[in-house]
Coordinates of C-alpha atoms in Angstrom, one line a residue:
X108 CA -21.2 -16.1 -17.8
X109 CA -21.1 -13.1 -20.0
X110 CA -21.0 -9.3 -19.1
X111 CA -24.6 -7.8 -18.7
X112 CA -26.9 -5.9 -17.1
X113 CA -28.4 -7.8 -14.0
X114 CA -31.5 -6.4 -12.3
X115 CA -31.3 -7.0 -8.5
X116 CA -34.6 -5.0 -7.7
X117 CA -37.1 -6.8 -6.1
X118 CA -34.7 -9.1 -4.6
X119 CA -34.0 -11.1 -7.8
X120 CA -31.2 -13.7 -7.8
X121 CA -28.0 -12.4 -6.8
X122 CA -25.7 -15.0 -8.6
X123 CA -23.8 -12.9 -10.3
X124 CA -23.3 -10.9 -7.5
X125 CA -22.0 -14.4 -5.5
X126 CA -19.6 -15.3 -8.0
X127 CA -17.8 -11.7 -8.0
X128 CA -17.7 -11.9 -4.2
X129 CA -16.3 -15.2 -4.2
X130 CA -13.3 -14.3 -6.5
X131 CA -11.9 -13.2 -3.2
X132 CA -11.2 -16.3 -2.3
X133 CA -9.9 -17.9 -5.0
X134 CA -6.7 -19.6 -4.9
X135 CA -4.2 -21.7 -7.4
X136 CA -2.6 -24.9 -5.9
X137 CA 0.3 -24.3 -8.0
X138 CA 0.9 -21.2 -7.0
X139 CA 0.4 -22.6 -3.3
X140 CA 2.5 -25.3 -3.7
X141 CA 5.5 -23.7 -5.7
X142 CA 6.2 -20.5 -3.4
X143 CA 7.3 -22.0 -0.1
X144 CA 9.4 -23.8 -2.7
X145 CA 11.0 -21.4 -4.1
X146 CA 10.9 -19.1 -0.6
X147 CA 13.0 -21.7 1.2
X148 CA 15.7 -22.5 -1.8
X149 CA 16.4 -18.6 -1.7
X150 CA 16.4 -18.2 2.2
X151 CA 19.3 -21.7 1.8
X152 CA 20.8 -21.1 -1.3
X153 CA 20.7 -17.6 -1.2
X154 CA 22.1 -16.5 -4.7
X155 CA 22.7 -19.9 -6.4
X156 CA 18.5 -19.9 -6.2
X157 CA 18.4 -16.5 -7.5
X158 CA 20.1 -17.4 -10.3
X159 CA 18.5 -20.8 -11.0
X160 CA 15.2 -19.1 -11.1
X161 CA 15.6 -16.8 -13.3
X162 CA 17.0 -18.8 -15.9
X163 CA 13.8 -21.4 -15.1
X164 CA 11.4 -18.4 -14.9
X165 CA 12.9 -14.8 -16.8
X166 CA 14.6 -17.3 -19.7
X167 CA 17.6 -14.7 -18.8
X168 CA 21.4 -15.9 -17.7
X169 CA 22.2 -13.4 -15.4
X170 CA 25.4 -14.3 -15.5
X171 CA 27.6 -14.4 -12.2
X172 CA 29.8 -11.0 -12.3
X173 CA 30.8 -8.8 -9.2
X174 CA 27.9 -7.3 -9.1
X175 CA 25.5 -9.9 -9.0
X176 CA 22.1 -8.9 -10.0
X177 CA 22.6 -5.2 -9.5
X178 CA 21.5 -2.7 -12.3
X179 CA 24.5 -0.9 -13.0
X180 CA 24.2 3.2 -12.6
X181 CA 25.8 3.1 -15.9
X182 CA 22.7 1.0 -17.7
X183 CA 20.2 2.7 -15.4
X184 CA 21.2 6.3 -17.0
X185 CA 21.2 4.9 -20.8
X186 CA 17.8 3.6 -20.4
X187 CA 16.7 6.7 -18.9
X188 CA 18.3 9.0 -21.6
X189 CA 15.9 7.6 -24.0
X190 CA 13.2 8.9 -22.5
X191 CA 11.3 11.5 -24.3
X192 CA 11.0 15.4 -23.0
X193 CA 6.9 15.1 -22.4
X194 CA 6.9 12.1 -20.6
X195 CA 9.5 12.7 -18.7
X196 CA 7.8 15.8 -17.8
X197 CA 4.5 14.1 -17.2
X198 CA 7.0 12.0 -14.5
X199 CA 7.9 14.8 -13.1
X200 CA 4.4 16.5 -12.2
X201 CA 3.4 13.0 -11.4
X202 CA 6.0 13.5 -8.0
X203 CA 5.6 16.5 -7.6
X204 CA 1.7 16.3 -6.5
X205 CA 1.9 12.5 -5.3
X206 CA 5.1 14.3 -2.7
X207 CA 2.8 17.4 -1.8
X208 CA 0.1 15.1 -1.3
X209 CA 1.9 13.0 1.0
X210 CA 3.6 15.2 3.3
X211 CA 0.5 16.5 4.9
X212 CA 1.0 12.5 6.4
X213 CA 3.9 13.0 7.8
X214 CA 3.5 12.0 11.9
X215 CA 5.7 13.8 14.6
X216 CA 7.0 12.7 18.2
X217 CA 4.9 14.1 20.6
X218 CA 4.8 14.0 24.7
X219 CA 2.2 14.9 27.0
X220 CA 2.0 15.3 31.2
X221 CA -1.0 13.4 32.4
X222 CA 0.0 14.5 35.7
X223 CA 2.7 15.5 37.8
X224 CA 5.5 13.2 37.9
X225 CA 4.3 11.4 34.4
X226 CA 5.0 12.2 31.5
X227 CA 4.2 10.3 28.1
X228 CA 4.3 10.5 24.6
X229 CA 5.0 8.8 20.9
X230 CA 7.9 8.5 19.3
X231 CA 7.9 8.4 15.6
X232 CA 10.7 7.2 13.7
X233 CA 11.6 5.8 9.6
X234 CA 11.7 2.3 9.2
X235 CA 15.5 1.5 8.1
X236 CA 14.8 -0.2 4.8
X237 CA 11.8 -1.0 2.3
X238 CA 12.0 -2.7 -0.6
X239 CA 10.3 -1.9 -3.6
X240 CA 8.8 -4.7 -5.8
X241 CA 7.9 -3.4 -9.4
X242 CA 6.1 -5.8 -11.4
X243 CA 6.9 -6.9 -15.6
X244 CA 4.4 -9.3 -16.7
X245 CA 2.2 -7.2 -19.0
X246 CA 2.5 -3.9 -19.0
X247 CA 5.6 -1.4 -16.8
X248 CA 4.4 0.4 -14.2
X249 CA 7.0 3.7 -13.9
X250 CA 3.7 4.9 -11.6
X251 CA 4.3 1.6 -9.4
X252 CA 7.9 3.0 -8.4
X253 CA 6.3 6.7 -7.6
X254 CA 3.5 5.6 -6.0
X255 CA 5.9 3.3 -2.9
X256 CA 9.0 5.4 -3.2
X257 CA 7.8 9.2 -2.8
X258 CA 5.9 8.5 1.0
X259 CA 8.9 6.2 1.8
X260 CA 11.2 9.1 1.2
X261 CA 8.7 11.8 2.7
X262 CA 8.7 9.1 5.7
X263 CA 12.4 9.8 6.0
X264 CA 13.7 6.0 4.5
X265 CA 17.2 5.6 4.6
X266 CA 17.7 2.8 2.2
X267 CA 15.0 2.1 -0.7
X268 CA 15.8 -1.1 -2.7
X269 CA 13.9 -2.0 -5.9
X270 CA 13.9 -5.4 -7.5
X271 CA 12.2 -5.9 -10.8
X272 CA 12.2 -8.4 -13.5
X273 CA 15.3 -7.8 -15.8
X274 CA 12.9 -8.2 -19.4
X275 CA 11.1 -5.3 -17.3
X276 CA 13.3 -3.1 -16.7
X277 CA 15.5 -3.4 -20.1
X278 CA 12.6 -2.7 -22.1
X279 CA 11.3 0.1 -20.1
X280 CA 13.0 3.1 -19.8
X281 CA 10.5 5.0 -18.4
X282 CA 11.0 2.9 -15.2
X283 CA 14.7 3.4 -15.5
X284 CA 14.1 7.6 -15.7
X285 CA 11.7 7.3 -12.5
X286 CA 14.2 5.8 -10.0
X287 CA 17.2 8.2 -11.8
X288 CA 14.9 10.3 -11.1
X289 CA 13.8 9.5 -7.6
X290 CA 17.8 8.5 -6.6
X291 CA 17.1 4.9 -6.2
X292 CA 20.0 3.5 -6.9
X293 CA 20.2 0.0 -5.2
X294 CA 18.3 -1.8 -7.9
X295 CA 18.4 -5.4 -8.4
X296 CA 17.2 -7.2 -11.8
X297 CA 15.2 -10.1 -9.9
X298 CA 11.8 -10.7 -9.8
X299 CA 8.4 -13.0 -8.8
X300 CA 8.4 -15.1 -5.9
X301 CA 12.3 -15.1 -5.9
X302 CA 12.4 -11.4 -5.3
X303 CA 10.3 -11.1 -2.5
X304 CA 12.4 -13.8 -0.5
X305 CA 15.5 -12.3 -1.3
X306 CA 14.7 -8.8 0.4
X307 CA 12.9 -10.9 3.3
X308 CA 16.3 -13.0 4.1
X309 CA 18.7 -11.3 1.9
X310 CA 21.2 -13.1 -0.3
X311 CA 25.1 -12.6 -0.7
X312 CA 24.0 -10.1 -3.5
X313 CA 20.5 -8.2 -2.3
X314 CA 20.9 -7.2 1.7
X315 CA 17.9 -7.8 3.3
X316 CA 15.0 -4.7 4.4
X317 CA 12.8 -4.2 6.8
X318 CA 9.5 -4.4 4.6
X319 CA 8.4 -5.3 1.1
X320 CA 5.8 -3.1 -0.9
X321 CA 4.4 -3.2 -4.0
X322 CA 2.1 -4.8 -6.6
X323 CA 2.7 -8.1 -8.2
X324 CA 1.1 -11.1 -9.5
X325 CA -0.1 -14.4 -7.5
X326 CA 3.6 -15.8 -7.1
X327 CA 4.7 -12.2 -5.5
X328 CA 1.2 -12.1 -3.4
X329 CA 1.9 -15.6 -2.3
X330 CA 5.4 -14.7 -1.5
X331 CA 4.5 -11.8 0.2
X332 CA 1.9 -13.7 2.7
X333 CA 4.8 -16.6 3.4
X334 CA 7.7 -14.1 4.5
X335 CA 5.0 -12.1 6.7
X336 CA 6.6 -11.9 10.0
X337 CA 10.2 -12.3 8.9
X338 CA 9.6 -8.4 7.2
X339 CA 6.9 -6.5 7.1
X340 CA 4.6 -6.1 4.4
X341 CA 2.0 -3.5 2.5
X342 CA -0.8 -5.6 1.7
X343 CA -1.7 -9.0 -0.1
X344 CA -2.8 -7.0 -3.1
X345 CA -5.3 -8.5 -5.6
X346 CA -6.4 -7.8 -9.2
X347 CA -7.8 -4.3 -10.6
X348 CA -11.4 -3.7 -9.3
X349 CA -13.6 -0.6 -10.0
X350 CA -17.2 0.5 -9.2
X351 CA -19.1 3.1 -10.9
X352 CA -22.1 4.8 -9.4
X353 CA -23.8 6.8 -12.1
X354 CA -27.2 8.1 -12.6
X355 CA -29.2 9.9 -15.5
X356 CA -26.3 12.8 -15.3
X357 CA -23.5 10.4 -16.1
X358 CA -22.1 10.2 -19.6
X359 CA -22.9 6.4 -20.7
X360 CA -20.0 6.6 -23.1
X361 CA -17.5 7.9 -20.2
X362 CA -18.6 5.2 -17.4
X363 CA -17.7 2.4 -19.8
X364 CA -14.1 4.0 -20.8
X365 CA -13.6 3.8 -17.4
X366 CA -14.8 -0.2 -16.5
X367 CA -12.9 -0.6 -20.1
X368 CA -9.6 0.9 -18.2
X369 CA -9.6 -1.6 -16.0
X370 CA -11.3 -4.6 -17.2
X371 CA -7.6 -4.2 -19.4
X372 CA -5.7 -4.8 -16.4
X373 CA -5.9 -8.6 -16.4
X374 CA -8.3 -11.3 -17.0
X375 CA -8.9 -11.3 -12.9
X376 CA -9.5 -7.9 -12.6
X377 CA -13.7 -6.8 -11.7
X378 CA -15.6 -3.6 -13.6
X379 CA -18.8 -3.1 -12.1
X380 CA -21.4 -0.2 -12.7
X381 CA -24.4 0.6 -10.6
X382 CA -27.6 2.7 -11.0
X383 CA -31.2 2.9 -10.2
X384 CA -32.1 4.0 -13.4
X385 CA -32.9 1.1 -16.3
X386 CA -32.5 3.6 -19.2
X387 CA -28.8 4.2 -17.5
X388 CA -28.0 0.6 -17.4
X389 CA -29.0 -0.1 -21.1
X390 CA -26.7 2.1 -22.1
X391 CA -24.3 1.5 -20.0
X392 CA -24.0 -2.0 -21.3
X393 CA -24.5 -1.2 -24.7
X394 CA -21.4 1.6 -24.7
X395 CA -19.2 -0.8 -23.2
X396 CA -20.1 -3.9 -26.1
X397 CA -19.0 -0.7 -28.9
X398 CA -15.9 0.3 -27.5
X399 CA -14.5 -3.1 -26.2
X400 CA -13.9 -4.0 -29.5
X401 CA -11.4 -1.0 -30.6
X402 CA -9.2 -2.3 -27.4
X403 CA -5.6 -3.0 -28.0
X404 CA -5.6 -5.3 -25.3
X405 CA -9.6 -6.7 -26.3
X406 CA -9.5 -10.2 -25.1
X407 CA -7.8 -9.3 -21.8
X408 CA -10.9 -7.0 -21.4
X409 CA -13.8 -9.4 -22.7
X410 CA -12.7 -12.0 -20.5
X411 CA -12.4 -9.8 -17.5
X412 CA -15.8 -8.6 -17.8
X413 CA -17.4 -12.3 -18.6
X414 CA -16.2 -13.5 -15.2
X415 CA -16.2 -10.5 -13.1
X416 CA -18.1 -7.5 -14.9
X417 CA -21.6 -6.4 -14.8
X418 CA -24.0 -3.4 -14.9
X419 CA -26.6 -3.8 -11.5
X420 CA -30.1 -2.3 -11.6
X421 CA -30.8 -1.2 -7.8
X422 CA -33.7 -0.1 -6.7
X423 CA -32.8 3.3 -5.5
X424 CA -29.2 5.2 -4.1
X425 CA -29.4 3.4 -0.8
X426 CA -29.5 0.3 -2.4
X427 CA -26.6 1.3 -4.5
X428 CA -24.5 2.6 -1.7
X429 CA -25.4 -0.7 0.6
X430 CA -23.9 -2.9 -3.0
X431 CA -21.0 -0.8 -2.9
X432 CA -20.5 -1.1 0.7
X433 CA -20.7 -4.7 0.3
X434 CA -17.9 -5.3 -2.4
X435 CA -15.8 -2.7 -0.5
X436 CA -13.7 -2.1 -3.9
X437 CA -10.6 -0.5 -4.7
X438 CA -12.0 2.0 -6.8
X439 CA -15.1 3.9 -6.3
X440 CA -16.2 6.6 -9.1
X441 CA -19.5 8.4 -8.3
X442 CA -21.2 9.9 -11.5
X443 CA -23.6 11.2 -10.0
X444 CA -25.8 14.6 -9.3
X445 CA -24.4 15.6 -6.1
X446 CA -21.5 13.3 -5.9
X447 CA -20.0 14.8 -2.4
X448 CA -23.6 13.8 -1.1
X449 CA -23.6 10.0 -2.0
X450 CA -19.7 9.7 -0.8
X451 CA -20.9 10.4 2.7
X452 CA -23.0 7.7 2.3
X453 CA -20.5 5.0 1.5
X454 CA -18.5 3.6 4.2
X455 CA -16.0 1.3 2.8
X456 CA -13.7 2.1 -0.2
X457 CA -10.2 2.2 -1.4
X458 CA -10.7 6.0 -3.2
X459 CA -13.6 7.8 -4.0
X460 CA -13.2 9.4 -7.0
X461 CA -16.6 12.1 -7.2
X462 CA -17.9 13.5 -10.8
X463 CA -18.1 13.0 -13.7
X464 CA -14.4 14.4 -14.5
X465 CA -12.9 12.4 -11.6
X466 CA -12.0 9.4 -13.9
X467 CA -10.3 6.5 -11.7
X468 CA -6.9 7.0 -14.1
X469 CA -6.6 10.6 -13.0
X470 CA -5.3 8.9 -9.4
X471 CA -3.6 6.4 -11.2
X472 CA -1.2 8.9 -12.1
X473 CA -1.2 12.0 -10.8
X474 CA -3.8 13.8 -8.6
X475 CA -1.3 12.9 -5.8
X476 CA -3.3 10.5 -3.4
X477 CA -1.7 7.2 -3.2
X478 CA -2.7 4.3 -5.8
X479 CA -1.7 1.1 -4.2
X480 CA -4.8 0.9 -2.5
X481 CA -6.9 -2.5 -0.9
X482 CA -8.6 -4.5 -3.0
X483 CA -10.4 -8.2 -2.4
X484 CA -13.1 -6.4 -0.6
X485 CA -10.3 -5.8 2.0
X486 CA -11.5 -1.5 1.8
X487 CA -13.9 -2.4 4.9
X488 CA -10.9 -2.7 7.5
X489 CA -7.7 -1.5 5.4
X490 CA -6.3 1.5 4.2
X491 CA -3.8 3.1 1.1
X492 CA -0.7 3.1 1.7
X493 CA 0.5 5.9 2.8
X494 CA 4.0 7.8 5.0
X495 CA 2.5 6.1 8.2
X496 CA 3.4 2.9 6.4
X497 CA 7.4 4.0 6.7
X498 CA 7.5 5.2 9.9
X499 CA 7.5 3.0 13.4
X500 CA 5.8 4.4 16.4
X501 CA 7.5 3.9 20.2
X502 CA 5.7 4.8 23.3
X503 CA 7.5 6.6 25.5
X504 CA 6.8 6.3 29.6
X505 CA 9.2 8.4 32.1
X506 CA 7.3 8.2 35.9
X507 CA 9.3 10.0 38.5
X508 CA 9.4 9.2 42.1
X509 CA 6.3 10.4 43.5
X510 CA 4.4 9.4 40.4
X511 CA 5.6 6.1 41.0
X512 CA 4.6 6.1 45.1
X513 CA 1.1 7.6 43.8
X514 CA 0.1 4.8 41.6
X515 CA 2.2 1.9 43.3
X516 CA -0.5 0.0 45.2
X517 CA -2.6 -0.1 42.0
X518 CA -0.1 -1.4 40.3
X519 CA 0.4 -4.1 42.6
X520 CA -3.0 -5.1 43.0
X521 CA -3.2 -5.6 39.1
X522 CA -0.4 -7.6 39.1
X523 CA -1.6 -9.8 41.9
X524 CA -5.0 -10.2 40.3
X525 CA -3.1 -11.6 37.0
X526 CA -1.3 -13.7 39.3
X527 CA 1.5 -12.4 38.3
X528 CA 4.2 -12.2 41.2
X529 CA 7.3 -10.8 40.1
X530 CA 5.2 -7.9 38.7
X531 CA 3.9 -7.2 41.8
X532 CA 7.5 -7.6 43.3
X533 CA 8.8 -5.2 40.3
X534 CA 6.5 -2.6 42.5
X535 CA 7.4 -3.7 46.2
X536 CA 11.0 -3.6 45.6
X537 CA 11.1 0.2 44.3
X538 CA 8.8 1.1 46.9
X539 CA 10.9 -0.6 49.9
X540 CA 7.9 -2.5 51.4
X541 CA 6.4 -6.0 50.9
X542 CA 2.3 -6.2 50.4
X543 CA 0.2 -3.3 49.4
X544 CA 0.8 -1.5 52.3
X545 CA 0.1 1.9 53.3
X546 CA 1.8 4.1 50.2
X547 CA 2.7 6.8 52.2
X548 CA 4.8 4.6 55.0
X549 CA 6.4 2.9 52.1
X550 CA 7.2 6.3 50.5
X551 CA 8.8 7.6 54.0
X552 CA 10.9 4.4 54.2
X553 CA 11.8 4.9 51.0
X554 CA 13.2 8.4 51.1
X555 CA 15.3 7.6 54.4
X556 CA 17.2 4.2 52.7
X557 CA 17.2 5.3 49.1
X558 CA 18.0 9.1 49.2
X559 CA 20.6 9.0 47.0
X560 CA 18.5 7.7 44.2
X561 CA 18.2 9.9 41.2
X562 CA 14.7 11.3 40.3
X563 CA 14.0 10.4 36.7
X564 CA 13.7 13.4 34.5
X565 CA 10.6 13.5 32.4
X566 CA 11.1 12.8 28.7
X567 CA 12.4 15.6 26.4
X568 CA 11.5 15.0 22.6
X569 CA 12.9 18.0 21.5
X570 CA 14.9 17.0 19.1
X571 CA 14.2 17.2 15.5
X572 CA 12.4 14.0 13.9
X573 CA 14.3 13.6 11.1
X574 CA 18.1 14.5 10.7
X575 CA 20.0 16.0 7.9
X576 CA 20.9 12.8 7.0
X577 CA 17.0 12.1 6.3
X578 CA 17.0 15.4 3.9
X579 CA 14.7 14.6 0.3
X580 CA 16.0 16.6 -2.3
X581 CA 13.9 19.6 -3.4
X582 CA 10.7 19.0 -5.7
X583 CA 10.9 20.7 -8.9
X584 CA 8.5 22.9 -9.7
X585 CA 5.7 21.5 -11.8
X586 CA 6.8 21.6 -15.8
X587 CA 3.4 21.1 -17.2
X588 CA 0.6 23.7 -17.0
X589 CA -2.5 20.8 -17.5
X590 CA -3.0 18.0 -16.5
X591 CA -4.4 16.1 -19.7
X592 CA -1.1 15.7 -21.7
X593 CA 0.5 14.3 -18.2
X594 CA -1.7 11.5 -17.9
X595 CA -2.1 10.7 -21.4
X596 CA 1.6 10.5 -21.5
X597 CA 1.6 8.1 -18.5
X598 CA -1.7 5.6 -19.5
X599 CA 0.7 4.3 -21.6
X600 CA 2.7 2.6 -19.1
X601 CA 0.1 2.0 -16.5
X602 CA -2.2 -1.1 -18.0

């Protein structure tokens, strides 16, 4: 197929529609068949696997030193130096709004007394260790390591590993200067499927973490899905996607910039635009045919757009808000009128981005909401990452005596209805009876043979949620007075 405008008014052939839907569920058997592969050789063979695979895979010996596959600080701060004094400023007002952003997540402990006797509550607490996976390929992502590093720091994260591919990170020193930057200094120059199952089962080189975030391509994805279970994980995230709701107020010329930015991506990603108005369309489709061709990356674009682009004639808004509900995209840009209006209308999306100055790359890099966000259509039930995704919730339950006495025979009787015995026994032996028996003899007998039983002191969460040894270093104030220069400085790295 070829990118286009297709009319779905009237309830005209959706085909094209079909075949973008069903690149959720595409899958390679060779990427199916060579992950559990090379997942189990790293989970056995630990670092002779690491080091097989990346000669095999990276075409780099990684030689077989003290310090295994470890970026040393020294090469970390050498790569960093050559960073230049504007992009390193656009970095740093890229943290500073993506951490102000994010601790408004933060969650706290929290207790409440349903009744007397009872009280309950939430603890909320860091997870111990994530691991960071920052993808090479075709383009470095410096945004990738802000992006999953800053919540898991506002979360409170003890240890935050990142693993990366070493042609990566030697020829990126913007990606270096971000986790100088950040303080990440537990770095590890190992990457696809390799990666993942080294900070899932840990090696004699990378200790093993608690959960793996980040982007990657279908080796890391694949990876990712296999060692589900043995760590946690973000998401299974797919390629790029973007939708554009514009009408006769949108700039034709800016809505296909924007599919353009990323149709770039990869030859998987999806750039969609939808209107109800057929002079819109037109140009639309016409803006995106001139400027594809001034691309750097061109083909990458053209063949995105042939298999998963298009520009959809509705018949009105509400159709155009039922389509976008339907592909429940990553990205969803409303050029539009009253923008605010239509985003109450759409239900499922991974960011809204409303106006016509809102472009999509503005939260790529810096407006401060999260950017690793679902995608495959996934928007209808998931979320973006986010602080919540760092910390672990416990429920907390402290019942005193007569709490206990007063709900007792309910209790039991649940149990007993499950069939459950030694539940219901749980119940009978604390209240000194057998059989759901009159609750306030039980209570009576209780007191005389058990008096020198301690009452249970409600819970006290008083202390603070995270400790001194949780502290984040200070955020700089913001260097840059606009935000243009910023993200121009960053688009460079962010493809």
């Amino acid at each position: 197929m070829t990118f286009g405008l297709v009319d779905l008014r009237g309830g005209r052939s959706a085909e094209r529609l079909d075949a973008i839907l069903a690149r959720h569920a595409a899958t390679d058997p060779g990427v199916e068949e060579a992950v559990p592969r090379i997942v189990s050789a790293v989970r056995t063979e630990g670092d002779e696997a690491l080091y097989r695979f990346t000669r095999e895979f990276d075409q780099v010996d990684p030689g077989a030193g003290a310090a295994g596959f470890r970026a040393a600080a020294g090469e970390i701060r050498e790569l960093a130096s050559a960073v230049s004094p504007a992009l390193k400023s656009a970095v740093e007002r890229a943290i500073f709004n993506v951490r102000l952003f994010h601790e408004r997540q933060v969650q706290h402990s929290w207790t409440m007394n349903r009744q007397p006797g009872v009280t309950l509550g939430m603890r909320v607490r860091p997870l111990d260790s994530v691991g960071i996976y920052v993808p090479g390929g075709k383009a470095a992502y410096p945004s990738t390591v802000i992006m999953n590093a800053v919540p898991a720091q506002v979360a409170g994260v003890r240890r935050i590993v990142a693993v990366t591919p070493p042609r990566t990170f030697r020829g990126s020193p913007v990606v270096a200067y971000v986790l100088e930057r950040l303080g990440i200094e537990e770095v590890y120059l190992v990457g696809g499927a390799q990666a993942v199952a080294a900070l899932a089962y840990g090696t004699e080189s990378i200790p093993r973490v608690d959960k793996v975030v980040g982007p990657g391509n279908s080796y890391v994805a694949a990876a990712k899905r296999q060692v589900f279970g043995q760590v946690a994980i973000d998401a299974i995230a797919g390629p790029s996607e973007v939708v554009v709701v514009a009408d006769g107020s949108a700039e034709a010329a800016w809505v296909a910039a924007d599919l353009l930015s990323q149709a770039e991506h990869d030859e998987a990603a999806s750039a969609i635009a939808v209107t109800w108005e057929p002079d819109v369309a037109v140009a639309i489709v016409r803006e995106v045919e001139r400027q594809v061709a001034r691309l750097g990356r061109s083909a990458i674009a053209r063949e995105s757009l042939a298999r998963y682009g298009a520009v959809f004639l509705v018949e009105d808004e509400a159709a155009a808000c039922e389509l976008v509900d339907r592909l429940a995209p990553e990205h969803v840009e409303l050029q539009v009128r009253e923008p605010a209006r239509l985003a109450d209308r759409i239900r499922f999306a991974g960011a809204l981005f409303l106006g016509n100055y809102t472009a999509e790359v503005v939260g790529d890099y810096l407006a401060g909401p999260n950017h690793v966000l679902p995608t495959h259509g996934t928007a209808r039930f998931a979320s973006p990452l986010g602080v919540y995704d760092f910390q672990v919730r416990t429920s907390m339950i402290a019942y005193d005596r007569g709490a206990f006495l007063r709900d007792a025979a309910a209790i039991e009787a649940l149990a007993e209805a499950e069939g459950l015995g030694a539940h219901a026994e749980a119940v009978r032996i604390r209240a000194g009876r057998v059989g759901v028996a009159d609750a306030d003899a039980g209570a009576a007998a209780d007191a005389e043979s058990r008096g020198a039983v301690p009452a249970v002191d409600p819970l006290r969460l008083s202390r603070p949620l995270l400790g001194p040894e949780h502290s984040l270093p200070a955020a700089r104030p913001e260097p840059v007075a606009f935000v243009k220069p910023s993200v121009r400085a960053l688009a460079a790295y962010h493809l």
